[in-house]
Amino acid sequence: MKKNDFYTENFTLVLSGGGALGIAHLGVLHDIEKEGLIPQEIVGTSMGGIIGACVAVGMKEAEIYAAVKRFSNLFNWLKVSFTGNSFIENDKLGKIFDALFEKRKMKDTDIPLKLIATNLHNGHKKVFTSKDDVLIRDAILATMAIPGVFEEKSIGGETYGDGFLCENLGITEASLDEVLAVDVMGEHSFEKNMPDNFFKTSNMVEMFEKSMRLLIYNQTQTNIKYANKNILLLEPETKAFKTFHFHKYEQIRALGLGLL
């Protein structure tokens, strides 16, 4: 879909996962607010789920950006785990989300919200919606739980991990025909050339990260191909940044500006 054809009052906003790359969503949100557009539904995965939830409860882009700046300080949320399956515990993260969302549940939003997670027992996709009697903060801790990095989240006897394992850009969960999708792990998220560093270990790390981005990109492209939706896809050029570059929030946010 062409950008000029998109201006509608009835659309689903879909925000992808991507760690720190997801801060680029804020640039797009800035432009959405500038144009006076208000989504009628929000679908988010991982970092896109965090930002999408903030929008769904009525926060403006400037407020979310201020929260991201606080989040950029690793000491505000990093708590190393010495047990279990992950590197980082959820304690500090949970307190951050408690401050943002308090005791709101998935049904307590101004805009209908869907958050995508993955059931780590059977691999099935789980979409948290207003039908689930779940706190927003718990659904967020589920959608962002990168296996091995962030602590997995147990809800209702099931164990959930990051939604990127099943659908990083949740366009198949959009209820409306018009979809504005922002994919920070899209075509512009990886280098076209092969790594060529002096140290082999650097090449190996870059190859692994590129492989993950390619895997997610192809997952998304398949979903887009078979989606029966009018999709305006925005793909910020995030290839120069790593998924852990939270301290580069200003530069990454700028990647989303002017795409709409």
Coordinates of N, CA, C and O in Angstrom, one line a residue, residues 94-260:
G94 N 9.9 -5.8 36.5 CA 8.5 -5.8 37.0 C 8.2 -4.5 37.7 O 7.1 -4.0 37.6
K95 N 9.1 -4.0 38.5 CA 8.9 -2.7 39.2 C 8.7 -1.5 38.2 O 7.9 -0.6 38.5
I96 N 9.5 -1.6 37.2 CA 9.3 -0.5 36.1 C 7.9 -0.6 35.5 O 7.3 0.5 35.4
F97 N 7.5 -1.8 35.2 CA 6.2 -1.9 34.6 C 5.0 -1.7 35.6 O 4.0 -1.2 35.2
D98 N 5.3 -2.0 36.8 CA 4.3 -1.6 37.9 C 4.1 -0.1 37.9 O 2.9 0.3 38.1
A99 N 5.2 0.6 37.8 CA 5.1 2.1 37.8 C 4.3 2.6 36.6 O 3.6 3.6 36.7
L100 N 4.5 2.0 35.5 CA 3.9 2.4 34.2 C 2.4 2.0 34.1 O 1.6 2.8 33.7
F101 N 2.1 0.8 34.5 CA 0.8 0.3 34.3 C 0.0 0.0 35.6 O -1.2 -0.3 35.5
E102 N 0.6 0.1 36.7 CA 0.0 -0.1 38.0 C -0.7 -1.5 38.0 O -0.1 -2.5 37.6
K103 N -2.0 -1.5 38.4 CA -2.7 -2.8 38.4 C -3.7 -3.0 37.2 O -4.6 -3.8 37.3
R104 N -3.4 -2.2 36.1 CA -4.3 -2.4 35.0 C -4.1 -3.8 34.4 O -3.0 -4.3 34.3
K105 N -5.3 -4.3 33.9 CA -5.3 -5.6 33.2 C -5.4 -5.4 31.7 O -5.6 -4.2 31.3
M106 N -5.3 -6.4 31.0 CA -5.4 -6.3 29.5 C -6.7 -5.7 29.1 O -6.8 -5.1 28.0
K107 N -7.7 -5.8 29.9 CA -9.0 -5.2 29.5 C -9.1 -3.7 29.8 O -10.0 -3.0 29.4
D108 N -8.2 -3.2 30.6 CA -8.2 -1.8 31.1 C -7.4 -0.9 30.3 O -6.6 -0.1 30.8
T109 N -7.6 -0.9 29.0 CA -6.9 0.0 28.1 C -7.8 0.9 27.3 O -9.0 0.6 27.1
D110 N -7.3 2.1 26.9 CA -8.1 3.0 26.1 C -8.3 2.5 24.7 O -9.3 2.7 24.0
I111 N -7.3 1.8 24.2 CA -7.3 1.2 22.9 C -7.1 -0.3 23.0 O -6.2 -0.8 23.8
P112 N -7.9 -1.2 22.4 CA -7.7 -2.6 22.5 C -6.3 -3.1 22.2 O -5.7 -2.6 21.2
L113 N -5.8 -3.9 23.0 CA -4.3 -4.3 23.0 C -4.2 -5.8 22.8 O -4.9 -6.6 23.5
K114 N -3.3 -6.2 22.0 CA -2.9 -7.7 21.8 C -1.4 -7.8 22.0 O -0.7 -7.1 21.3
L115 N -1.0 -8.7 22.8 CA 0.5 -8.9 23.0 C 0.8 -10.4 22.7 O 0.1 -11.3 23.3
I116 N 1.8 -10.6 21.9 CA 2.1 -11.9 21.4 C 3.3 -12.5 22.2 O 4.3 -11.9 22.4
A117 N 3.1 -13.7 22.7 CA 4.1 -14.5 23.4 C 4.1 -15.9 22.8 O 3.3 -16.3 22.0
T118 N 5.1 -16.7 23.3 CA 5.2 -18.1 22.9 C 5.2 -19.0 24.1 O 5.9 -18.8 25.1
N119 N 4.3 -20.0 24.0 CA 4.2 -21.0 25.0 C 5.5 -21.9 24.9 O 5.7 -22.6 23.9
L120 N 6.3 -21.9 26.0 CA 7.6 -22.6 25.9 C 7.5 -24.1 26.1 O 8.4 -24.8 26.0
H121 N 6.3 -24.5 26.5 CA 6.0 -26.0 26.7 C 5.8 -26.6 25.4 O 6.3 -27.7 25.1
N122 N 4.9 -26.0 24.5 CA 4.5 -26.6 23.3 C 4.9 -25.8 22.0 O 4.6 -26.3 20.9
G123 N 5.4 -24.6 22.2 CA 5.8 -23.8 21.1 C 4.7 -23.0 20.4 O 4.9 -22.3 19.4
H124 N 3.4 -23.1 21.0 CA 2.3 -22.5 20.4 C 2.3 -21.0 20.6 O 2.8 -20.5 21.7
K125 N 1.7 -20.2 19.7 CA 1.6 -18.8 19.9 C 0.5 -18.5 20.9 O -0.6 -19.1 20.9
K126 N 0.7 -17.6 21.8 CA -0.3 -17.1 22.7 C -0.5 -15.6 22.5 O 0.5 -14.8 22.6
V127 N -1.7 -15.2 22.3 CA -2.0 -13.8 22.2 C -2.8 -13.3 23.4 O -4.0 -13.8 23.6
F128 N -2.2 -12.5 24.2 CA -2.9 -11.9 25.3 C -3.8 -10.8 24.9 O -3.4 -9.9 24.2
T129 N -5.1 -10.9 25.2 CA -6.1 -9.9 24.8 C -6.9 -9.5 26.0 O -6.7 -9.9 27.2
S130 N -7.9 -8.7 25.8 CA -8.8 -8.2 26.9 C -9.6 -9.4 27.5 O -10.2 -9.3 28.6
K131 N -9.7 -10.5 26.7 CA -10.4 -11.7 27.2 C -9.6 -12.4 28.3 O -10.1 -13.3 29.1
D132 N -8.3 -12.1 28.4 CA -7.4 -12.8 29.5 C -7.4 -11.9 30.7 O -7.2 -10.7 30.7
D133 N -7.7 -12.6 31.8 CA -7.7 -11.9 33.1 C -6.2 -11.8 33.6 O -5.8 -12.5 34.6
V134 N -5.5 -11.0 32.9 CA -4.0 -10.9 33.2 C -3.6 -9.4 33.3 O -4.1 -8.6 32.5
L135 N -2.7 -9.1 34.2 CA -2.1 -7.8 34.3 C -1.3 -7.5 33.1 O -0.6 -8.4 32.5
I136 N -1.4 -6.2 32.6 CA -0.6 -5.8 31.5 C 0.9 -6.1 31.7 O 1.6 -6.6 30.8
R137 N 1.4 -5.8 32.9 CA 2.8 -6.0 33.2 C 3.2 -7.4 33.1 O 4.3 -7.7 32.6
D138 N 2.3 -8.4 33.4 CA 2.7 -9.8 33.3 C 2.7 -10.2 31.8 O 3.6 -11.0 31.4
A139 N 1.7 -9.7 31.0 CA 1.7 -10.1 29.6 C 3.0 -9.5 28.9 O 3.5 -10.1 28.0
I140 N 3.4 -8.3 29.4 CA 4.6 -7.7 28.8 C 5.9 -8.6 29.2 O 6.7 -8.8 28.3
L141 N 5.9 -9.0 30.4 CA 7.1 -9.8 30.9 C 7.1 -11.1 30.1 O 8.2 -11.7 29.9
A142 N 6.0 -11.6 29.6 CA 5.9 -12.8 28.8 C 6.4 -12.5 27.4 O 7.3 -13.2 26.8
T143 N 5.9 -11.4 26.8 CA 6.2 -11.2 25.3 C 7.6 -10.8 25.1 O 8.2 -10.9 24.0
M144 N 8.3 -10.3 26.1 CA 9.7 -9.8 26.0 C 10.7 -10.8 26.5 O 11.9 -10.5 26.5
A145 N 10.3 -12.0 27.0 CA 11.2 -12.9 27.7 C 12.0 -13.7 26.7 O 11.7 -14.9 26.3
I146 N 13.1 -13.1 26.2 CA 14.0 -13.8 25.2 C 14.6 -15.0 26.0 O 15.3 -14.8 27.0
P147 N 14.4 -16.2 25.4 CA 14.9 -17.4 26.1 C 16.4 -17.3 26.4 O 17.2 -17.0 25.5
G148 N 16.8 -17.5 27.6 CA 18.2 -17.5 28.0 C 18.7 -16.1 28.4 O 19.7 -16.0 29.1
V149 N 18.0 -15.1 28.0 CA 18.4 -13.7 28.4 C 17.5 -13.2 29.5 O 17.9 -12.9 30.6
F150 N 16.2 -13.0 29.2 CA 15.2 -12.6 30.2 C 14.4 -13.8 30.8 O 14.1 -14.7 30.1
E151 N 14.2 -13.7 32.1 CA 13.5 -14.8 32.8 C 12.1 -15.0 32.1 O 11.3 -14.1 31.9
E152 N 11.8 -16.3 31.9 CA 10.5 -16.7 31.3 C 9.4 -16.4 32.3 O 9.7 -16.3 33.5
K153 N 8.2 -16.2 31.8 CA 7.1 -15.8 32.7 C 6.0 -16.8 32.8 O 5.5 -17.3 31.8
S154 N 5.7 -17.2 34.0 CA 4.6 -18.2 34.2 C 3.3 -17.5 34.5 O 3.2 -16.6 35.4
I155 N 2.3 -17.9 33.7 CA 0.9 -17.3 33.9 C -0.1 -18.4 33.7 O -0.1 -19.2 32.7
G156 N -0.9 -18.6 34.8 CA -1.9 -19.6 34.7 C -1.4 -21.0 34.5 O -2.1 -21.8 33.8
G157 N -0.3 -21.4 35.0 CA 0.2 -22.7 34.9 C 1.0 -23.0 33.6 O 1.6 -24.1 33.5
E158 N 1.1 -22.0 32.8 CA 1.9 -22.1 31.5 C 3.1 -21.2 31.6 O 3.1 -20.2 32.3
T159 N 4.1 -21.5 30.8 CA 5.4 -20.8 30.8 C 5.6 -20.1 29.5 O 5.5 -20.8 28.5
Y160 N 5.8 -18.8 29.5 CA 5.8 -18.1 28.2 C 7.2 -17.4 28.0 O 7.9 -17.0 28.9
G161 N 7.5 -17.3 26.7 CA 8.7 -16.6 26.3 C 8.4 -15.6 25.2 O 7.3 -15.4 24.8
D162 N 9.5 -15.0 24.7 CA 9.3 -13.9 23.7 C 8.5 -14.3 22.5 O 8.6 -15.4 21.9
G163 N 7.7 -13.4 22.1 CA 6.8 -13.6 20.9 C 7.5 -13.7 19.6 O 6.9 -14.2 18.6
F164 N 8.8 -13.3 19.5 CA 9.5 -13.3 18.2 C 9.7 -14.8 17.8 O 9.8 -15.0 16.6
L165 N 9.6 -15.7 18.7 CA 9.7 -17.1 18.3 C 8.6 -17.6 17.4 O 8.8 -18.6 16.7
C166 N 7.5 -16.9 17.5 CA 6.3 -17.4 16.6 C 5.9 -16.3 15.6 O 5.5 -16.6 14.5
E167 N 5.8 -15.0 16.1 CA 5.4 -14.0 15.1 C 5.9 -12.6 15.6 O 5.3 -12.0 16.5
N168 N 7.0 -12.2 15.0 CA 7.7 -11.0 15.5 C 6.9 -9.7 15.1 O 7.0 -8.7 15.8
L169 N 6.3 -9.8 14.0 CA 5.4 -8.7 13.5 C 4.0 -9.2 13.4 O 3.7 -9.9 12.4
G170 N 3.1 -8.9 14.3 CA 1.9 -9.6 14.5 C 0.8 -9.2 13.6 O -0.4 -9.0 14.0
I171 N 1.0 -9.2 12.3 CA 0.0 -8.7 11.3 C -1.2 -9.7 11.2 O -2.3 -9.3 10.9
T172 N -0.9 -11.0 11.5 CA -2.0 -12.0 11.4 C -3.0 -11.8 12.5 O -4.1 -12.4 12.4
E173 N -2.6 -11.1 13.5 CA -3.5 -10.9 14.7 C -4.3 -9.6 14.5 O -5.2 -9.3 15.4
A174 N -4.1 -8.8 13.5 CA -4.9 -7.6 13.3 C -6.3 -7.9 12.9 O -6.6 -8.7 12.0
S175 N -7.2 -7.3 13.6 CA -8.7 -7.5 13.4 C -9.2 -6.6 12.3 O -10.2 -7.0 11.6
L176 N -8.6 -5.5 12.0 CA -9.0 -4.6 11.0 C -8.3 -4.8 9.7 O -7.2 -5.4 9.6
D177 N -9.0 -4.3 8.6 CA -8.5 -4.6 7.3 C -7.3 -3.7 7.0 O -6.4 -4.0 6.2
E178 N -7.3 -2.5 7.5 CA -6.2 -1.5 7.3 C -5.1 -1.7 8.4 O -5.5 -1.6 9.6
V179 N -3.9 -1.9 8.0 CA -2.8 -2.2 9.0 C -1.6 -1.2 8.8 O -1.1 -1.2 7.6
L180 N -1.2 -0.6 9.8 CA 0.1 0.2 9.8 C 1.0 -0.7 10.6 O 0.9 -0.8 11.8
A181 N 2.0 -1.3 9.9 CA 3.0 -2.2 10.5 C 4.4 -1.6 10.5 O 4.8 -1.1 9.5
V182 N 5.0 -1.5 11.7 CA 6.4 -1.0 11.8 C 7.3 -2.2 12.2 O 7.2 -2.8 13.2
D183 N 8.2 -2.5 11.3 CA 9.1 -3.7 11.5 C 10.5 -3.2 11.6 O 11.2 -2.9 10.6
V184 N 11.1 -3.2 12.8 CA 12.5 -2.8 13.0 C 13.4 -3.9 12.7 O 14.6 -3.7 12.8
M185 N 12.9 -5.1 12.4 CA 13.7 -6.3 12.0 C 13.4 -6.7 10.6 O 13.5 -7.8 10.2
G186 N 13.1 -5.6 9.8 CA 12.8 -5.9 8.4 C 14.0 -5.9 7.5 O 15.1 -6.1 7.8
E187 N 13.7 -5.5 6.2 CA 14.7 -5.6 5.2 C 15.9 -4.7 5.4 O 17.0 -5.0 5.0
H188 N 15.7 -3.6 6.2 CA 16.8 -2.7 6.4 C 17.5 -2.9 7.8 O 18.2 -2.1 8.3
S189 N 17.3 -4.1 8.3 CA 17.9 -4.4 9.6 C 19.2 -5.2 9.5 O 19.8 -5.5 10.6
F190 N 19.6 -5.6 8.3 CA 20.8 -6.4 8.2 C 21.6 -6.0 7.0 O 21.1 -5.4 6.0
E191 N 22.9 -6.1 7.1 CA 23.8 -5.8 6.1 C 23.7 -6.7 4.9 O 23.6 -7.9 5.1
K192 N 23.9 -6.2 3.7 CA 23.8 -7.1 2.5 C 25.1 -7.8 2.3 O 25.2 -8.9 1.7
N193 N 26.2 -7.2 2.8 CA 27.6 -7.8 2.7 C 27.9 -8.7 3.8 O 27.3 -8.6 4.9
M194 N 28.8 -9.6 3.6 CA 29.2 -10.5 4.7 C 30.2 -9.8 5.6 O 30.9 -8.9 5.2
P195 N 30.3 -10.3 6.9 CA 31.2 -9.7 7.8 C 32.6 -9.8 7.3 O 33.0 -10.8 6.7
D196 N 33.5 -8.8 7.6 CA 34.8 -8.8 7.1 C 35.7 -8.1 8.1 O 36.4 -7.1 7.8
N197 N 35.7 -8.6 9.4 CA 36.5 -8.0 10.4 C 37.9 -8.8 10.5 O 38.0 -9.9 10.0
F198 N 38.8 -8.1 11.2 CA 40.2 -8.7 11.3 C 40.1 -10.0 12.2 O 40.7 -11.0 12.0
F199 N 39.3 -9.9 13.3 CA 39.2 -11.0 14.2 C 38.0 -11.9 13.8 O 36.9 -11.5 13.6
K200 N 38.3 -13.2 13.8 CA 37.3 -14.2 13.4 C 36.1 -14.2 14.4 O 35.0 -14.4 14.0
T201 N 36.4 -14.0 15.7 CA 35.3 -14.0 16.7 C 34.3 -12.9 16.4 O 33.1 -13.2 16.5
S202 N 34.7 -11.8 15.9 CA 33.8 -10.7 15.6 C 32.9 -11.1 14.4 O 31.7 -10.8 14.4
N203 N 33.5 -11.8 13.4 CA 32.8 -12.2 12.2 C 31.7 -13.3 12.7 O 30.6 -13.3 12.2
M204 N 32.1 -14.1 13.6 CA 31.2 -15.2 14.1 C 30.0 -14.6 14.8 O 28.8 -15.0 14.5
V205 N 30.2 -13.6 15.6 CA 29.1 -12.9 16.4 C 28.2 -12.2 15.4 O 27.0 -12.3 15.5
E206 N 28.8 -11.5 14.4 CA 28.0 -10.8 13.4 C 27.2 -11.7 12.6 O 26.1 -11.5 12.2
M207 N 27.8 -12.9 12.2 CA 27.1 -13.9 11.4 C 25.9 -14.4 12.2 O 24.8 -14.6 11.6
F208 N 26.1 -14.7 13.5 CA 25.0 -15.2 14.3 C 23.8 -14.2 14.3 O 22.7 -14.5 14.1
E209 N 24.2 -12.9 14.6 CA 23.1 -11.9 14.7 C 22.4 -11.7 13.4 O 21.2 -11.6 13.3
K210 N 23.2 -11.7 12.3 CA 22.6 -11.5 11.0 C 21.7 -12.7 10.7 O 20.6 -12.5 10.1
S211 N 22.1 -13.9 11.1 CA 21.2 -15.1 10.8 C 19.9 -15.0 11.5 O 18.9 -15.3 11.0
M212 N 19.9 -14.5 12.8 CA 18.7 -14.3 13.5 C 17.8 -13.3 12.9 O 16.6 -13.5 12.8
R213 N 18.4 -12.2 12.4 CA 17.6 -11.2 11.7 C 17.0 -11.7 10.4 O 15.9 -11.4 10.1
L214 N 17.8 -12.5 9.7 CA 17.3 -13.1 8.4 C 16.1 -14.0 8.7 O 15.1 -14.1 8.0
L215 N 16.3 -14.8 9.8 CA 15.2 -15.8 10.1 C 13.9 -15.0 10.4 O 12.9 -15.4 9.9
I216 N 14.0 -14.0 11.3 CA 12.8 -13.2 11.6 C 12.3 -12.5 10.4 O 11.0 -12.5 10.2
Y217 N 13.1 -12.0 9.6 CA 12.7 -11.3 8.4 C 11.9 -12.2 7.5 O 10.8 -11.8 7.0
N218 N 12.4 -13.4 7.3 CA 11.7 -14.3 6.4 C 10.4 -14.8 7.0 O 9.4 -15.1 6.3
Q219 N 10.4 -15.0 8.3 CA 9.1 -15.3 9.0 C 8.0 -14.3 8.7 O 6.9 -14.6 8.4
T220 N 8.5 -13.0 8.8 CA 7.5 -11.9 8.6 C 7.1 -11.8 7.2 O 5.9 -11.6 6.9
Q221 N 8.0 -12.0 6.2 CA 7.7 -11.9 4.8 C 6.6 -13.0 4.4 O 5.7 -12.7 3.6
T222 N 6.8 -14.1 5.0 CA 5.8 -15.2 4.7 C 4.4 -14.8 5.2 O 3.4 -15.0 4.5
N223 N 4.3 -14.2 6.4 CA 3.1 -13.8 7.0 C 2.4 -12.7 6.1 O 1.2 -12.7 5.9
I224 N 3.3 -11.8 5.7 CA 2.8 -10.7 4.8 C 2.2 -11.2 3.5 O 1.2 -10.8 3.0
K225 N 2.9 -12.2 3.0 CA 2.5 -12.7 1.7 C 1.1 -13.3 1.7 O 0.3 -13.2 0.7
Y226 N 0.8 -13.9 2.8 CA -0.5 -14.6 2.9 C -1.6 -13.8 3.7 O -2.7 -14.3 4.0
A227 N -1.2 -12.6 4.1 CA -2.2 -11.8 4.9 C -3.2 -11.2 3.9 O -2.9 -10.6 2.9
N228 N -4.5 -11.3 4.3 CA -5.5 -10.7 3.5 C -5.9 -9.3 4.1 O -7.0 -9.1 4.6
K229 N -4.9 -8.4 4.1 CA -5.0 -7.1 4.7 C -4.4 -6.0 3.8 O -3.6 -6.3 2.9
N230 N -4.8 -4.8 4.0 CA -4.1 -3.7 3.3 C -3.1 -3.2 4.3 O -3.4 -2.5 5.3
I231 N -1.8 -3.5 4.0 CA -0.7 -3.3 4.9 C 0.2 -2.1 4.4 O 0.7 -2.2 3.3
L232 N 0.4 -1.1 5.2 CA 1.4 -0.1 5.0 C 2.6 -0.5 5.9 O 2.5 -0.4 7.1
L233 N 3.7 -1.0 5.3 CA 4.8 -1.6 6.0 C 5.9 -0.5 6.1 O 6.4 -0.1 5.0
L234 N 6.3 -0.1 7.3 CA 7.4 0.8 7.5 C 8.6 0.0 8.1 O 8.4 -0.7 9.1
E235 N 9.8 0.1 7.5 CA 10.9 -0.6 7.9 C 12.1 0.3 8.2 O 12.9 0.7 7.2
P236 N 12.3 0.8 9.4 CA 13.4 1.7 9.7 C 14.7 1.0 9.4 O 14.8 -0.2 9.5
E237 N 15.7 1.8 9.0 CA 17.0 1.3 8.7 C 17.8 1.1 10.0 O 18.6 2.0 10.4
T238 N 17.7 0.0 10.6 CA 18.3 -0.3 11.9 C 19.6 -1.1 11.8 O 20.1 -1.5 12.8
K239 N 20.1 -1.4 10.6 CA 21.2 -2.3 10.5 C 22.5 -1.9 11.2 O 23.3 -2.7 11.5
A240 N 22.7 -0.6 11.4 CA 23.9 -0.1 12.1 C 23.9 -0.3 13.6 O 24.9 0.0 14.3
F241 N 22.8 -0.8 14.1 CA 22.6 -0.8 15.6 C 22.4 -2.3 16.1 O 21.9 -3.1 15.3
K242 N 22.7 -2.5 17.3 CA 22.5 -3.8 17.9 C 21.3 -3.8 18.8 O 20.8 -2.8 19.2
T243 N 20.8 -5.0 19.0 CA 19.5 -5.1 19.8 C 19.7 -4.7 21.3 O 18.7 -4.5 22.0
F244 N 21.0 -4.6 21.7 CA 21.2 -4.2 23.1 C 21.7 -2.7 23.2 O 22.1 -2.3 24.3
H245 N 21.6 -2.0 22.1 CA 22.1 -0.6 22.1 C 21.0 0.4 22.7 O 20.7 1.4 22.1
F246 N 20.6 0.1 23.9 CA 19.6 1.0 24.6 C 20.1 2.4 24.9 O 19.4 3.3 24.9
H247 N 21.4 2.5 25.1 CA 22.0 3.8 25.3 C 22.1 4.7 24.1 O 22.3 5.9 24.3
K248 N 21.8 4.1 22.9 CA 21.7 4.9 21.7 C 20.3 5.3 21.4 O 19.9 5.4 20.2
Y249 N 19.5 5.5 22.4 CA 18.0 5.7 22.2 C 17.7 6.9 21.3 O 16.8 6.9 20.5
E250 N 18.5 8.0 21.4 CA 18.2 9.2 20.6 C 18.4 8.9 19.1 O 17.6 9.2 18.3
Q251 N 19.5 8.2 18.8 CA 19.8 7.9 17.3 C 18.8 6.9 16.8 O 18.4 7.1 15.6
I252 N 18.4 5.9 17.6 CA 17.5 4.9 17.1 C 16.1 5.5 17.0 O 15.4 5.2 16.0
R253 N 15.7 6.3 17.9 CA 14.4 6.9 17.7 C 14.3 7.7 16.4 O 13.3 7.7 15.7
A254 N 15.3 8.4 16.1 CA 15.4 9.2 14.8 C 15.1 8.4 13.6 O 14.7 8.9 12.6
L255 N 15.5 7.1 13.7 CA 15.3 6.2 12.5 C 13.8 6.1 12.1 O 13.5 5.8 10.9
G256 N 12.9 6.3 13.0 CA 11.5 6.1 12.7 C 10.8 7.4 12.2 O 9.7 7.4 11.8
L257 N 11.5 8.5 12.3 CA 11.0 9.8 11.9 C 10.9 9.9 10.4 O 11.8 9.5 9.7
G258 N 9.8 10.5 9.9 CA 9.7 10.8 8.5 C 9.4 9.6 7.6 O 9.4 9.7 6.4
L259 N 9.1 8.4 8.2 CA 8.7 7.2 7.4 C 7.3 7.2 7.0 O 6.9 6.6 6.0
L260 N 6.4 7.9 7.8 CA 5.0 7.9 7.5 C 4.6 8.9 6.4 O 5.0 10.0 6.5

